Amino acid sequence: MGAIAAIAGREFREGIRNRWVLGATLILTVLSVTLAFLGSTPAGTVRASPLAVTVVSLSSLSIFLVPLIALFLSFDGITGESERGTLLLLLSYPISRRTIVIGKFIGYAAIIGFSVIIGYGSAGAAVLAFQGGDGVFGYLGLIGSTVLLGMVFASLGLLVSAIFKERATAAGMSVAVWLLFALLFDMALMAALAADDNQRIGPSLVPWLLMLNPTDVYRFFNLTLLDDVRTFAGMASLGRAAMPDAGLLIAAMLLWVIIPLAAASLVFRRSDVR
Amino acid sequence: MIEVQSLTKEFGSIRAVNGISFSVAKGEVLGFLGPNGAGKSTTMKMITGFLTPTSGSAIICGHDIQKEPIAAKQRIGYLPEGAPLYPDMTARGFLNFVGASRGLDGADRVKAIDRVVEMAQLDQVLNQPIETLSKGFTRRVGLAQALLHDPDVLILDEPTDGLDPNQKHQVRQVINDMATVKSIVISTHILEEVHAVCSRAMIIARGQLLADGTPTELESQSRYHNTVTIRTLSMPPVPERTGLGQLDGVSEVEEGGAPSAPEFRVRPQDGAVILPAISAYVTENRWEVDEVRLEKGQLDDVFRQLTTSDSPAATVVEEAA
């Protein structure tokens, strides 16, 4: 545990030093506060809770922004150390490669967690303070699931970093991963659904297909968890029976964290360090 | 403490290291010499467990680095080439990080840091970020991290490369101070390093071990081993100069120097001892001798002999590969 904590602590301090923590926190705070106030303005008319409106706005923002931040944080976790030569140093210590991967992941998760909790937390606190209303539970779900979403992409970033030996290639592949999950997957799925015309892909299968994309799992979780949010997000028409429950969605996101992390550890363990 | 058996590494069709075997005992400082691309770093990386050998093994204090990497690494201190460290950290912060990574906690870590700080004389820069340190101090921080857990085996990859003479002296002093109680392997292409710190040297080229012995033994393989150089105050007559080349055991006489201070470099056959015969000859012929020097041989000459592509040893390597 000492080695994991040391590596995680180093990553977090490095994040503070190179202003990743500050930058990510500032971006999330400014955007979330802005969206919270601009987005919740019409809440009175539709009688939705301001926090519920904020959840809808912020979850759409998170799907694009948080994966990008997490991937930028983690894509050179292994490749960068290798290029700077410090990986040799780390590997000379009596710690396993899995320990290095886990330590780095925890460091990135801490940076993401800190930024999201401060950023989204301050927006939620401001909405509650100035506009009141309920929906705190849903908002806490948003914060927790956003941290989880960041962890998923930190895990994917580490996998990219373990696979590709050059930093530039790893950076390019990270952008590809972001494009795939933030944009292309849903477009491809919609195209497939349109082409299929309810022949083979029935409505009951769609939620499960969405599980193949962690950003969809995140969106599903936040837009369907609370009645208030569901109504405002236009998801009320989806019958509860067709939707996986919150526990399953969280389990799916956890799997999206664990599987790439385990794969990163495996790839790293099998690779030679030159 | 280090047992290397038939270590081989292939990268595709290229054999970077070809069946190298050697051992290093406690108290030995082994200089691992070779030109760039000889396979030194690849061998070091296999010994330290970063690269998986294609075949062969490296045993560190009884632990196979491939089968028991954690146990083996607990006994190794390693300084990678160029001493890559975390530049943003202070020397103290970095040593704390290394201590934590090596499982040293609380008072043990503080004690270990105090010990290496004293050994590497880092007190004055302990709270400075590493990126602000001179190369010499950076290298000493690198040495300190390698020594933090008081390892039995120390592996140093080009420890003085790029340092100025004063900085080299400082780093070598640290190595010499612990030479008797550890097994140390130093990879280098700086031949003066061998004289400065090594009790034994190995020369490798094209992935193969070409020579192994004490520095004196290696120098004796030089074609200049036991060569006698005589400087005289005047030019001796031609017949006497010719006679010098005809003495028993003499292979060749090279004439040089200025006309007012001619020099005769007399090379022996197969390293034979020719000094007494030459001494008797110049005394007998009443040469006005200004200086007589006996050469032990030059390591760089042996290095060139063994590692240049047209050398017989290099040819053997090429054929074997």
Coordinates of C-alpha atoms in Angstrom, one line a residue:
Chain A
M1 CA 0.0 0.0 0.0
G2 CA 2.9 2.3 0.8
A3 CA 4.1 2.2 -2.8
I4 CA 0.7 2.7 -4.3
A5 CA 0.1 5.7 -2.0
A6 CA 3.6 7.1 -2.9
I7 CA 2.9 6.9 -6.6
A8 CA -0.6 8.2 -6.3
G9 CA 0.6 11.1 -4.2
R10 CA 3.3 11.9 -6.7
E11 CA 0.8 12.0 -9.5
F12 CA -1.5 14.3 -7.5
R13 CA 1.4 16.6 -6.5
E14 CA 2.5 16.6 -10.2
G15 CA -1.1 17.6 -11.1
I16 CA -1.0 20.5 -8.7
R17 CA 2.5 21.6 -9.9
N18 CA 1.7 21.6 -13.6
R19 CA -1.7 23.2 -12.8
W20 CA -3.8 20.3 -14.1
V21 CA -5.7 20.3 -10.8
L22 CA -6.2 24.1 -10.9
G23 CA -7.1 24.1 -14.6
A24 CA -9.6 21.2 -14.5
T25 CA -11.2 22.6 -11.3
L26 CA -11.5 26.1 -12.8
I27 CA -12.9 24.9 -16.1
L28 CA -15.5 22.7 -14.3
T29 CA -16.4 25.4 -11.8
V30 CA -16.8 28.2 -14.3
L31 CA -18.8 26.0 -16.8
S32 CA -20.9 24.4 -14.2
V33 CA -21.8 27.6 -12.4
T34 CA -22.6 29.3 -15.7
L35 CA -24.7 26.4 -16.9
A36 CA -26.4 26.1 -13.5
F37 CA -27.6 29.7 -13.5
L38 CA -28.3 30.0 -17.3
G39 CA -29.8 26.5 -17.5
S40 CA -32.0 26.7 -14.5
T41 CA -33.6 30.1 -15.4
P42 CA -36.7 28.5 -17.0
A43 CA -37.1 26.0 -14.2
G44 CA -39.9 28.1 -12.7
T45 CA -42.1 27.9 -15.8
V46 CA -41.8 24.1 -16.2
R47 CA -41.9 23.6 -12.4
A48 CA -38.8 21.5 -12.4
S49 CA -36.3 21.7 -9.6
P50 CA -33.3 24.0 -10.5
L51 CA -31.0 21.3 -9.4
A52 CA -32.7 18.8 -11.7
V53 CA -32.3 21.2 -14.6
T54 CA -28.6 21.6 -13.6
V55 CA -28.2 17.8 -13.6
V56 CA -29.4 17.7 -17.2
S57 CA -27.2 20.5 -18.3
L58 CA -24.1 19.3 -16.5
S59 CA -24.4 15.7 -17.6
S60 CA -24.4 16.8 -21.2
L61 CA -21.3 18.9 -20.6
S62 CA -19.6 16.2 -18.6
I63 CA -19.9 13.6 -21.4
F64 CA -17.6 15.8 -23.6
L65 CA -15.4 17.5 -21.1
V66 CA -14.7 15.0 -18.3
P67 CA -13.4 12.2 -20.6
L68 CA -11.2 14.7 -22.4
I69 CA -9.7 15.9 -19.1
A70 CA -9.2 12.3 -17.9
L71 CA -7.6 11.2 -21.1
F72 CA -5.2 14.2 -21.2
L73 CA -4.2 13.4 -17.6
S74 CA -3.5 9.8 -18.2
F75 CA -2.4 9.1 -21.8
D76 CA 1.3 9.6 -21.0
G77 CA 1.2 7.9 -17.6
I78 CA 3.4 5.1 -18.7
T79 CA 4.6 6.4 -22.1
G80 CA 5.7 9.7 -20.7
E81 CA 7.6 8.1 -17.9
S82 CA 9.2 5.8 -20.4
E83 CA 10.3 8.7 -22.7
R84 CA 11.7 10.7 -19.8
G85 CA 13.6 7.7 -18.6
T86 CA 12.0 7.7 -15.1
L87 CA 10.2 4.5 -15.8
L88 CA 13.5 2.7 -15.4
L89 CA 13.8 4.2 -12.0
L90 CA 10.3 3.2 -10.9
L91 CA 10.8 -0.3 -12.2
S92 CA 14.0 -0.7 -10.3
Y93 CA 12.1 -0.5 -7.0
P94 CA 10.6 -3.7 -5.6
I95 CA 7.1 -3.0 -6.7
S96 CA 5.1 -4.7 -9.3
R97 CA 4.0 -3.1 -12.6
R98 CA 0.4 -3.5 -11.4
T99 CA 1.2 -1.4 -8.4
I100 CA 2.5 1.3 -10.7
V101 CA -0.6 1.2 -12.8
I102 CA -2.9 1.3 -9.8
G103 CA -0.9 4.0 -8.1
K104 CA -1.1 6.2 -11.1
F105 CA -4.8 5.5 -11.6
I106 CA -5.6 6.5 -8.0
G107 CA -3.6 9.7 -8.5
Y108 CA -5.6 10.6 -11.6
A109 CA -8.8 9.6 -9.9
A110 CA -7.9 11.9 -7.0
I111 CA -7.3 14.8 -9.4
I112 CA -10.6 14.2 -11.2
G113 CA -12.5 13.7 -7.9
F114 CA -11.1 16.9 -6.5
S115 CA -11.9 19.0 -9.6
V116 CA -15.4 17.5 -10.0
I117 CA -16.3 17.8 -6.4
I118 CA -15.1 21.4 -6.1
G119 CA -16.4 22.4 -9.5
Y120 CA -19.8 20.8 -9.6
G121 CA -20.1 21.0 -5.8
S122 CA -19.8 24.8 -5.9
A123 CA -22.3 25.1 -8.7
G124 CA -24.8 22.9 -6.8
A125 CA -24.2 24.8 -3.6
A126 CA -24.8 28.1 -5.4
V127 CA -28.0 26.9 -7.0
L128 CA -29.3 25.7 -3.7
A129 CA -28.3 28.9 -2.0
F130 CA -29.8 31.2 -4.5
Q131 CA -32.7 29.3 -6.0
G132 CA -33.4 26.5 -3.4
G133 CA -35.4 23.5 -4.4
D134 CA -35.0 19.7 -4.0
G135 CA -33.1 17.2 -6.0
V136 CA -29.9 17.1 -3.9
F137 CA -29.9 13.3 -4.1
G138 CA -29.8 13.5 -7.9
Y139 CA -27.2 16.1 -7.9
L140 CA -25.0 14.0 -5.6
G141 CA -25.5 11.2 -8.0
L142 CA -24.3 13.5 -10.8
I143 CA -21.1 14.3 -8.9
G144 CA -20.4 10.7 -8.0
S145 CA -21.1 9.4 -11.5
T146 CA -19.1 12.2 -13.0
V147 CA -16.1 11.1 -10.9
L148 CA -16.7 7.6 -12.0
L149 CA -16.9 8.7 -15.7
G150 CA -13.5 10.4 -15.2
M151 CA -12.1 7.2 -13.7
V152 CA -13.3 5.2 -16.7
F153 CA -11.4 7.5 -19.1
A154 CA -8.4 7.6 -16.8
S155 CA -8.4 3.9 -17.0
L156 CA -8.8 3.9 -20.8
G157 CA -6.0 6.5 -21.0
L158 CA -3.6 4.3 -19.0
L159 CA -4.5 1.4 -21.3
V160 CA -3.6 3.6 -24.3
S161 CA -0.4 4.6 -22.5
A162 CA 0.6 1.0 -21.9
I163 CA 0.0 -0.1 -25.5
F164 CA 1.7 2.7 -27.4
K165 CA 5.4 3.3 -26.9
E166 CA 5.4 6.9 -28.2
R167 CA 3.8 9.8 -26.5
A168 CA 2.6 11.3 -29.7
T169 CA 0.9 8.1 -30.8
A170 CA -0.7 7.7 -27.4
A171 CA -2.0 11.3 -27.6
G172 CA -3.5 10.6 -31.0
M173 CA -5.1 7.4 -29.8
S174 CA -6.5 9.1 -26.8
V175 CA -8.3 11.6 -29.0
A176 CA -9.6 8.7 -31.1
V177 CA -10.9 7.0 -27.9
W178 CA -12.6 10.3 -27.0
L179 CA -14.2 10.7 -30.4
L180 CA -15.4 7.1 -30.4
F181 CA -17.2 7.3 -27.1
A182 CA -18.3 10.9 -27.1
L183 CA -19.5 11.1 -30.7
L184 CA -19.0 8.2 -33.1
F185 CA -20.5 5.3 -31.1
D186 CA -23.9 7.0 -30.7
M187 CA -23.9 8.1 -34.4
A188 CA -23.1 4.5 -35.5
L189 CA -25.8 3.1 -33.2
M190 CA -28.4 5.5 -34.5
A191 CA -27.4 4.6 -38.1
A192 CA -27.7 0.9 -37.2
L193 CA -31.1 1.4 -35.6
A194 CA -32.3 3.4 -38.6
A195 CA -31.0 0.8 -41.1
D196 CA -32.4 -2.1 -39.0
D197 CA -35.9 -0.6 -38.8
N198 CA -36.9 -2.6 -35.7
Q199 CA -36.1 -5.9 -37.5
R200 CA -33.4 -7.4 -35.3
I201 CA -32.6 -4.6 -32.8
G202 CA -35.7 -4.3 -30.6
P203 CA -36.4 -1.5 -28.1
S204 CA -35.5 -3.8 -25.2
L205 CA -32.0 -4.4 -26.7
V206 CA -31.1 -0.7 -27.0
P207 CA -30.4 0.0 -23.4
W208 CA -28.0 -2.9 -23.3
L209 CA -26.2 -1.8 -26.5
L210 CA -25.7 1.6 -24.8
M211 CA -23.8 -0.2 -22.0
L212 CA -21.0 -0.7 -24.6
N213 CA -20.4 3.1 -24.3
P214 CA -19.5 4.4 -20.8
T215 CA -20.7 7.9 -21.7
D216 CA -24.1 6.4 -22.5
V217 CA -24.2 4.6 -19.2
Y218 CA -23.4 7.8 -17.5
R219 CA -26.1 9.7 -19.4
F220 CA -28.6 7.0 -18.7
F221 CA -27.8 7.0 -15.0
N222 CA -28.2 10.8 -14.6
L223 CA -31.1 11.3 -16.9
T224 CA -33.3 8.5 -15.7
L225 CA -32.4 8.2 -12.0
L226 CA -34.9 10.8 -10.6
D227 CA -38.4 11.3 -11.9
D228 CA -37.9 15.1 -11.9
V229 CA -34.8 14.8 -14.0
R230 CA -36.3 12.2 -16.3
T231 CA -39.3 14.4 -17.0
F232 CA -37.2 17.4 -17.7
A233 CA -34.7 15.5 -19.8
G234 CA -37.5 14.1 -22.0
M235 CA -36.8 10.5 -20.9
A236 CA -40.1 10.0 -19.2
S237 CA -41.5 8.1 -22.2
L238 CA -39.0 5.3 -21.6
G239 CA -40.8 2.7 -19.5
R240 CA -39.0 1.8 -16.3
A241 CA -39.0 -1.9 -17.4
A242 CA -36.8 -1.1 -20.4
M243 CA -34.2 0.6 -18.3
P244 CA -31.4 -1.1 -16.3
D245 CA -31.6 0.0 -12.7
A246 CA -29.2 2.4 -11.0
G247 CA -27.2 -0.4 -9.4
L248 CA -26.6 -2.1 -12.7
L249 CA -25.6 1.2 -14.3
I250 CA -23.1 1.8 -11.6
A251 CA -21.8 -1.8 -11.9
A252 CA -21.4 -1.3 -15.7
M253 CA -19.4 1.9 -15.1
L254 CA -17.2 0.1 -12.5
L255 CA -16.6 -2.6 -15.0
W256 CA -15.6 0.1 -17.5
V257 CA -13.0 1.2 -14.9
I258 CA -11.7 -2.2 -13.9
I259 CA -11.5 -3.9 -17.3
P260 CA -9.2 -1.3 -19.1
L261 CA -7.2 -1.0 -15.9
A262 CA -6.6 -4.7 -15.7
A263 CA -5.8 -4.8 -19.4
A264 CA -3.3 -1.9 -18.9
S265 CA -1.7 -3.8 -16.1
L266 CA -1.4 -6.9 -18.3
V267 CA 0.0 -5.1 -21.3
F268 CA 2.5 -3.2 -19.2
R269 CA 3.6 -6.4 -17.4
R270 CA 4.3 -8.1 -20.7
S271 CA 6.2 -5.2 -22.3
D272 CA 9.9 -4.8 -22.4
V273 CA 11.2 -1.4 -21.2
R274 CA 14.1 -0.1 -23.4
Chain B
M1 CA 26.2 -11.9 -5.4
I2 CA 25.5 -11.6 -9.1
E3 CA 25.4 -14.7 -11.3
V4 CA 24.7 -14.2 -15.0
Q5 CA 24.4 -17.3 -17.0
S6 CA 24.3 -17.4 -20.9
L7 CA 22.2 -14.2 -21.1
T8 CA 20.9 -13.7 -24.6
K9 CA 18.6 -11.1 -26.0
E10 CA 17.2 -10.9 -29.5
F11 CA 15.2 -8.1 -30.9
G12 CA 13.6 -9.7 -34.0
S13 CA 16.5 -10.9 -36.1
I14 CA 19.0 -8.8 -34.2
R15 CA 20.9 -10.5 -31.4
A16 CA 21.8 -7.7 -29.1
V17 CA 23.4 -9.8 -26.4
N18 CA 24.9 -13.2 -27.2
G19 CA 25.3 -15.7 -24.3
I20 CA 27.1 -13.6 -21.8
S21 CA 28.1 -15.3 -18.5
F22 CA 29.9 -13.8 -15.5
S23 CA 29.7 -13.4 -11.8
V24 CA 30.5 -10.6 -9.4
A25 CA 31.5 -11.2 -5.8
K26 CA 31.1 -8.9 -2.8
G27 CA 33.9 -6.3 -2.8
E28 CA 34.3 -6.3 -6.5
V29 CA 33.7 -3.3 -8.7
L30 CA 33.2 -4.5 -12.3
G31 CA 33.7 -2.1 -15.1
F32 CA 31.4 -3.1 -18.0
L33 CA 33.1 -1.7 -21.1
G34 CA 32.1 -1.5 -24.6
P35 CA 31.5 0.9 -27.5
N36 CA 28.0 2.4 -28.0
G37 CA 25.6 -0.3 -29.1
A38 CA 27.8 -3.1 -27.7
G39 CA 24.9 -4.5 -25.6
K40 CA 26.0 -3.0 -22.3
S41 CA 22.7 -1.3 -21.5
T42 CA 20.7 -4.3 -22.8
T43 CA 22.6 -6.6 -20.4
M44 CA 22.2 -4.2 -17.5
K45 CA 18.4 -4.0 -18.2
M46 CA 18.2 -7.8 -18.2
I47 CA 20.1 -8.0 -14.9
T48 CA 17.7 -5.4 -13.4
G49 CA 14.7 -7.1 -14.8
F50 CA 13.4 -4.5 -17.2
L51 CA 14.0 -6.7 -20.2
T52 CA 13.1 -10.3 -20.4
P53 CA 16.0 -12.3 -21.7
T54 CA 15.4 -14.5 -24.8
S55 CA 17.4 -17.1 -22.9
G56 CA 19.7 -17.3 -19.9
S57 CA 19.3 -16.0 -16.4
A58 CA 20.5 -13.4 -13.9
I59 CA 20.6 -14.3 -10.2
I60 CA 20.9 -11.5 -7.7
C61 CA 21.8 -12.7 -4.2
G62 CA 20.2 -16.0 -4.8
H63 CA 17.0 -14.6 -6.4
D64 CA 16.3 -15.1 -10.1
I65 CA 15.3 -11.6 -11.5
Q66 CA 12.7 -13.2 -13.7
K67 CA 11.2 -15.6 -11.2
E68 CA 11.5 -13.5 -8.0
P69 CA 11.7 -9.9 -9.3
I70 CA 10.6 -8.2 -6.1
A71 CA 13.0 -10.2 -3.9
A72 CA 15.9 -9.5 -6.3
K73 CA 15.1 -5.8 -6.7
Q74 CA 15.1 -5.4 -2.9
R75 CA 18.8 -6.2 -3.1
I76 CA 19.6 -4.0 -6.1
G77 CA 20.3 -0.3 -6.2
Y78 CA 20.2 1.1 -9.7
L79 CA 21.2 4.3 -11.3
P80 CA 19.9 4.5 -14.9
E81 CA 21.9 6.1 -17.7
G82 CA 21.7 9.9 -17.5
A83 CA 20.2 9.6 -13.9
P84 CA 16.6 10.5 -14.9
L85 CA 14.9 11.8 -11.8
Y86 CA 11.7 13.8 -11.2
P87 CA 12.8 17.4 -11.9
D88 CA 9.9 19.0 -10.1
M89 CA 10.6 17.3 -6.8
T90 CA 13.1 18.5 -4.2
A91 CA 16.0 16.2 -3.4
R92 CA 14.4 15.5 0.0
G93 CA 10.9 14.9 -1.5
F94 CA 12.4 12.6 -4.1
L95 CA 14.3 10.5 -1.5
N96 CA 11.1 10.4 0.6
F97 CA 9.2 9.1 -2.5
V98 CA 11.9 6.5 -3.2
G99 CA 11.8 5.4 0.5
A100 CA 8.1 5.0 0.4
S101 CA 8.2 3.1 -2.9
R102 CA 10.8 0.8 -1.3
G103 CA 8.6 0.2 1.7
L104 CA 10.7 2.2 4.2
D105 CA 8.4 3.9 6.7
G106 CA 8.7 6.3 9.6
A107 CA 12.0 6.4 11.5
D108 CA 13.6 3.8 9.2
R109 CA 13.0 6.1 6.2
V110 CA 14.3 9.2 8.0
K111 CA 17.4 7.3 9.1
A112 CA 18.0 5.9 5.6
I113 CA 17.7 9.4 4.1
D114 CA 20.1 10.9 6.7
R115 CA 22.6 8.2 5.9
V116 CA 22.6 8.7 2.1
V117 CA 22.5 12.4 2.4
E118 CA 25.7 12.3 4.4
M119 CA 27.3 9.7 2.0
A120 CA 26.5 11.8 -1.1
Q121 CA 27.0 15.1 0.6
L122 CA 23.6 16.5 -0.3
D123 CA 22.9 18.5 2.8
Q124 CA 23.2 21.9 1.1
V125 CA 20.8 21.1 -1.8
L126 CA 18.3 18.9 0.1
N127 CA 15.4 21.3 -0.2
Q128 CA 16.2 22.5 -3.8
P129 CA 14.1 21.2 -6.7
I130 CA 16.1 18.7 -8.7
E131 CA 15.7 20.8 -11.9
T132 CA 17.8 23.5 -10.3
L133 CA 20.7 21.3 -9.3
S134 CA 24.0 21.0 -11.2
K135 CA 24.7 17.8 -13.1
G136 CA 27.0 16.6 -10.4
F137 CA 24.5 17.1 -7.7
T138 CA 21.8 15.5 -9.8
R139 CA 24.0 12.5 -10.3
R140 CA 24.6 12.3 -6.6
V141 CA 20.9 12.5 -5.8
G142 CA 20.6 9.6 -8.3
L143 CA 23.3 7.7 -6.4
A144 CA 21.6 8.5 -3.1
Q145 CA 18.3 7.0 -4.3
A146 CA 20.2 3.8 -5.4
L147 CA 21.8 3.5 -2.0
L148 CA 18.7 4.4 0.1
H149 CA 17.9 0.8 1.1
D150 CA 21.6 -0.1 1.6
P151 CA 21.6 -2.7 -1.3
D152 CA 24.1 -5.5 -1.6
V153 CA 24.3 -5.0 -5.3
L154 CA 24.7 -1.7 -7.1
I155 CA 24.3 -1.2 -10.8
L156 CA 25.4 2.1 -12.3
D157 CA 24.8 2.9 -15.9
E158 CA 27.3 5.5 -17.1
P159 CA 27.5 7.2 -13.7
T160 CA 29.9 9.9 -14.6
D161 CA 29.0 10.5 -18.3
G162 CA 28.7 14.2 -19.1
L163 CA 30.2 15.4 -15.8
D164 CA 33.1 17.8 -15.5
P165 CA 36.4 16.4 -13.9
N166 CA 35.5 17.7 -10.4
Q167 CA 32.0 16.2 -10.6
K168 CA 33.5 12.9 -11.8
H169 CA 35.9 12.9 -8.9
Q170 CA 33.0 13.4 -6.4
V171 CA 30.9 10.6 -7.8
R172 CA 33.9 8.3 -8.0
Q173 CA 34.7 9.1 -4.4
V174 CA 31.2 8.0 -3.3
I175 CA 31.7 4.7 -5.3
N176 CA 35.1 4.0 -3.9
D177 CA 33.8 4.6 -0.3
M178 CA 31.5 1.7 -0.5
A179 CA 33.5 -0.5 -2.9
T180 CA 34.6 -3.1 -0.3
V181 CA 31.2 -3.9 1.1
K182 CA 29.1 -4.2 -2.1
S183 CA 29.0 -5.8 -5.5
I184 CA 29.1 -3.0 -8.0
V185 CA 28.7 -3.1 -11.8
I186 CA 29.5 0.1 -13.7
S187 CA 28.6 0.3 -17.3
T188 CA 30.8 2.8 -19.1
H189 CA 32.7 3.7 -22.2
I190 CA 35.0 6.1 -20.3
L191 CA 38.2 4.0 -19.9
E192 CA 39.7 6.2 -17.2
E193 CA 36.7 5.1 -15.0
V194 CA 38.2 1.6 -14.9
H195 CA 41.4 2.9 -13.3
A196 CA 39.5 5.2 -11.0
V197 CA 37.1 2.8 -9.5
C198 CA 37.1 -0.8 -10.9
S199 CA 38.9 -3.8 -9.6
R200 CA 37.9 -5.8 -12.6
A201 CA 36.8 -5.0 -16.2
M202 CA 34.9 -6.8 -18.9
I203 CA 34.9 -5.7 -22.5
I204 CA 31.9 -6.5 -24.7
A205 CA 31.2 -5.7 -28.3
R206 CA 28.4 -6.8 -30.6
G207 CA 26.7 -8.5 -27.7
Q208 CA 29.6 -10.8 -26.9
L209 CA 32.1 -10.9 -24.0
L210 CA 35.6 -10.4 -25.4
A211 CA 37.7 -9.9 -22.3
D212 CA 37.5 -10.3 -18.6
G213 CA 40.2 -9.5 -16.0
T214 CA 41.7 -7.0 -13.7
P215 CA 42.7 -3.7 -15.3
T216 CA 46.3 -4.8 -15.2
E217 CA 45.5 -8.1 -16.8
L218 CA 43.6 -6.4 -19.6
E219 CA 46.4 -3.8 -20.1
S220 CA 48.8 -6.7 -20.5
Q221 CA 46.9 -7.7 -23.6
S222 CA 48.0 -4.5 -25.2
R223 CA 50.5 -4.7 -28.0
Y224 CA 52.4 -1.9 -26.0
H225 CA 52.6 -4.0 -22.8
N226 CA 56.2 -4.0 -21.6
T227 CA 57.2 -1.5 -24.4
V228 CA 60.2 0.5 -23.4
T229 CA 60.6 4.1 -24.5
I230 CA 64.0 5.7 -24.4
R231 CA 64.7 9.4 -24.9
T232 CA 68.3 10.4 -25.5
L233 CA 70.1 13.7 -25.5
S234 CA 71.7 13.0 -28.9
M235 CA 71.1 10.8 -31.9
P236 CA 73.0 7.5 -31.6
P237 CA 74.8 6.2 -34.7
V238 CA 72.8 4.1 -37.3
P239 CA 74.4 0.7 -36.5
E240 CA 73.6 1.1 -32.8
R241 CA 70.0 2.0 -33.6
T242 CA 69.8 -1.0 -35.9
G243 CA 71.3 -3.2 -33.2
L244 CA 68.5 -2.2 -30.8
G245 CA 65.9 -3.8 -33.1
Q246 CA 67.9 -7.0 -33.2
L247 CA 68.0 -7.7 -29.5
D248 CA 66.3 -10.9 -28.3
G249 CA 62.6 -10.4 -27.6
V250 CA 62.3 -7.1 -29.5
S251 CA 59.6 -7.0 -32.2
E252 CA 59.9 -3.4 -33.5
V253 CA 61.5 -0.1 -32.9
E254 CA 59.6 3.1 -33.6
E255 CA 61.7 6.2 -33.9
G256 CA 60.3 9.6 -33.1
G257 CA 60.8 12.8 -31.0
A258 CA 62.7 15.9 -31.9
P259 CA 66.2 15.7 -33.5
S260 CA 67.7 17.2 -30.3
A261 CA 65.7 14.7 -28.1
P262 CA 65.1 11.5 -30.2
E263 CA 62.8 8.8 -28.8
F264 CA 62.9 5.1 -29.4
R265 CA 59.8 3.1 -28.7
V266 CA 60.9 -0.5 -28.4
R267 CA 58.0 -3.0 -28.6
P268 CA 58.5 -6.6 -27.3
Q269 CA 57.4 -9.8 -29.0
D270 CA 54.3 -11.2 -27.2
G271 CA 54.7 -8.9 -24.2
A272 CA 58.2 -10.3 -23.3
V273 CA 60.2 -8.5 -20.7
I274 CA 62.9 -6.6 -22.6
L275 CA 63.8 -3.8 -20.2
P276 CA 67.0 -5.5 -18.7
A277 CA 68.4 -6.3 -22.2
I278 CA 67.7 -2.7 -23.4
S279 CA 69.2 -1.2 -20.3
A280 CA 72.4 -3.3 -20.7
Y281 CA 72.5 -2.4 -24.4
V282 CA 72.3 1.4 -23.9
T283 CA 74.8 1.3 -21.1
E284 CA 77.2 -0.8 -23.2
N285 CA 76.9 1.7 -26.1
R286 CA 77.1 4.7 -23.7
W287 CA 73.9 6.4 -25.0
E288 CA 73.2 9.7 -23.3
V289 CA 69.9 8.7 -21.9
D290 CA 67.5 11.4 -20.7
E291 CA 64.5 9.2 -19.8
V292 CA 63.5 5.5 -19.8
R293 CA 59.8 4.5 -19.5
L294 CA 58.2 1.1 -19.2
E295 CA 54.7 0.9 -20.4
K296 CA 52.2 -1.4 -18.7
G297 CA 50.0 -1.2 -21.8
Q298 CA 47.0 1.0 -22.5
L299 CA 43.5 0.0 -21.9
D300 CA 42.2 2.1 -24.8
D301 CA 44.6 0.2 -27.1
V302 CA 43.2 -3.1 -25.9
F303 CA 39.7 -1.7 -26.2
R304 CA 40.4 -0.7 -29.8
Q305 CA 42.1 -4.0 -30.6
L306 CA 39.1 -5.9 -29.4
T307 CA 36.2 -3.8 -30.5
T308 CA 37.0 -2.3 -33.9
S309 CA 35.4 -4.0 -36.8
D310 CA 38.6 -5.1 -38.4
S311 CA 40.0 -6.7 -35.2
P312 CA 40.3 -10.5 -35.1
A313 CA 38.1 -10.6 -32.0
A314 CA 35.4 -8.6 -33.8
T315 CA 35.6 -11.0 -36.7
V316 CA 35.0 -13.9 -34.4
V317 CA 32.0 -12.2 -33.0
E318 CA 30.6 -11.6 -36.4
E319 CA 31.0 -15.2 -37.4
A320 CA 29.4 -16.4 -34.2
A321 CA 26.4 -14.1 -34.7

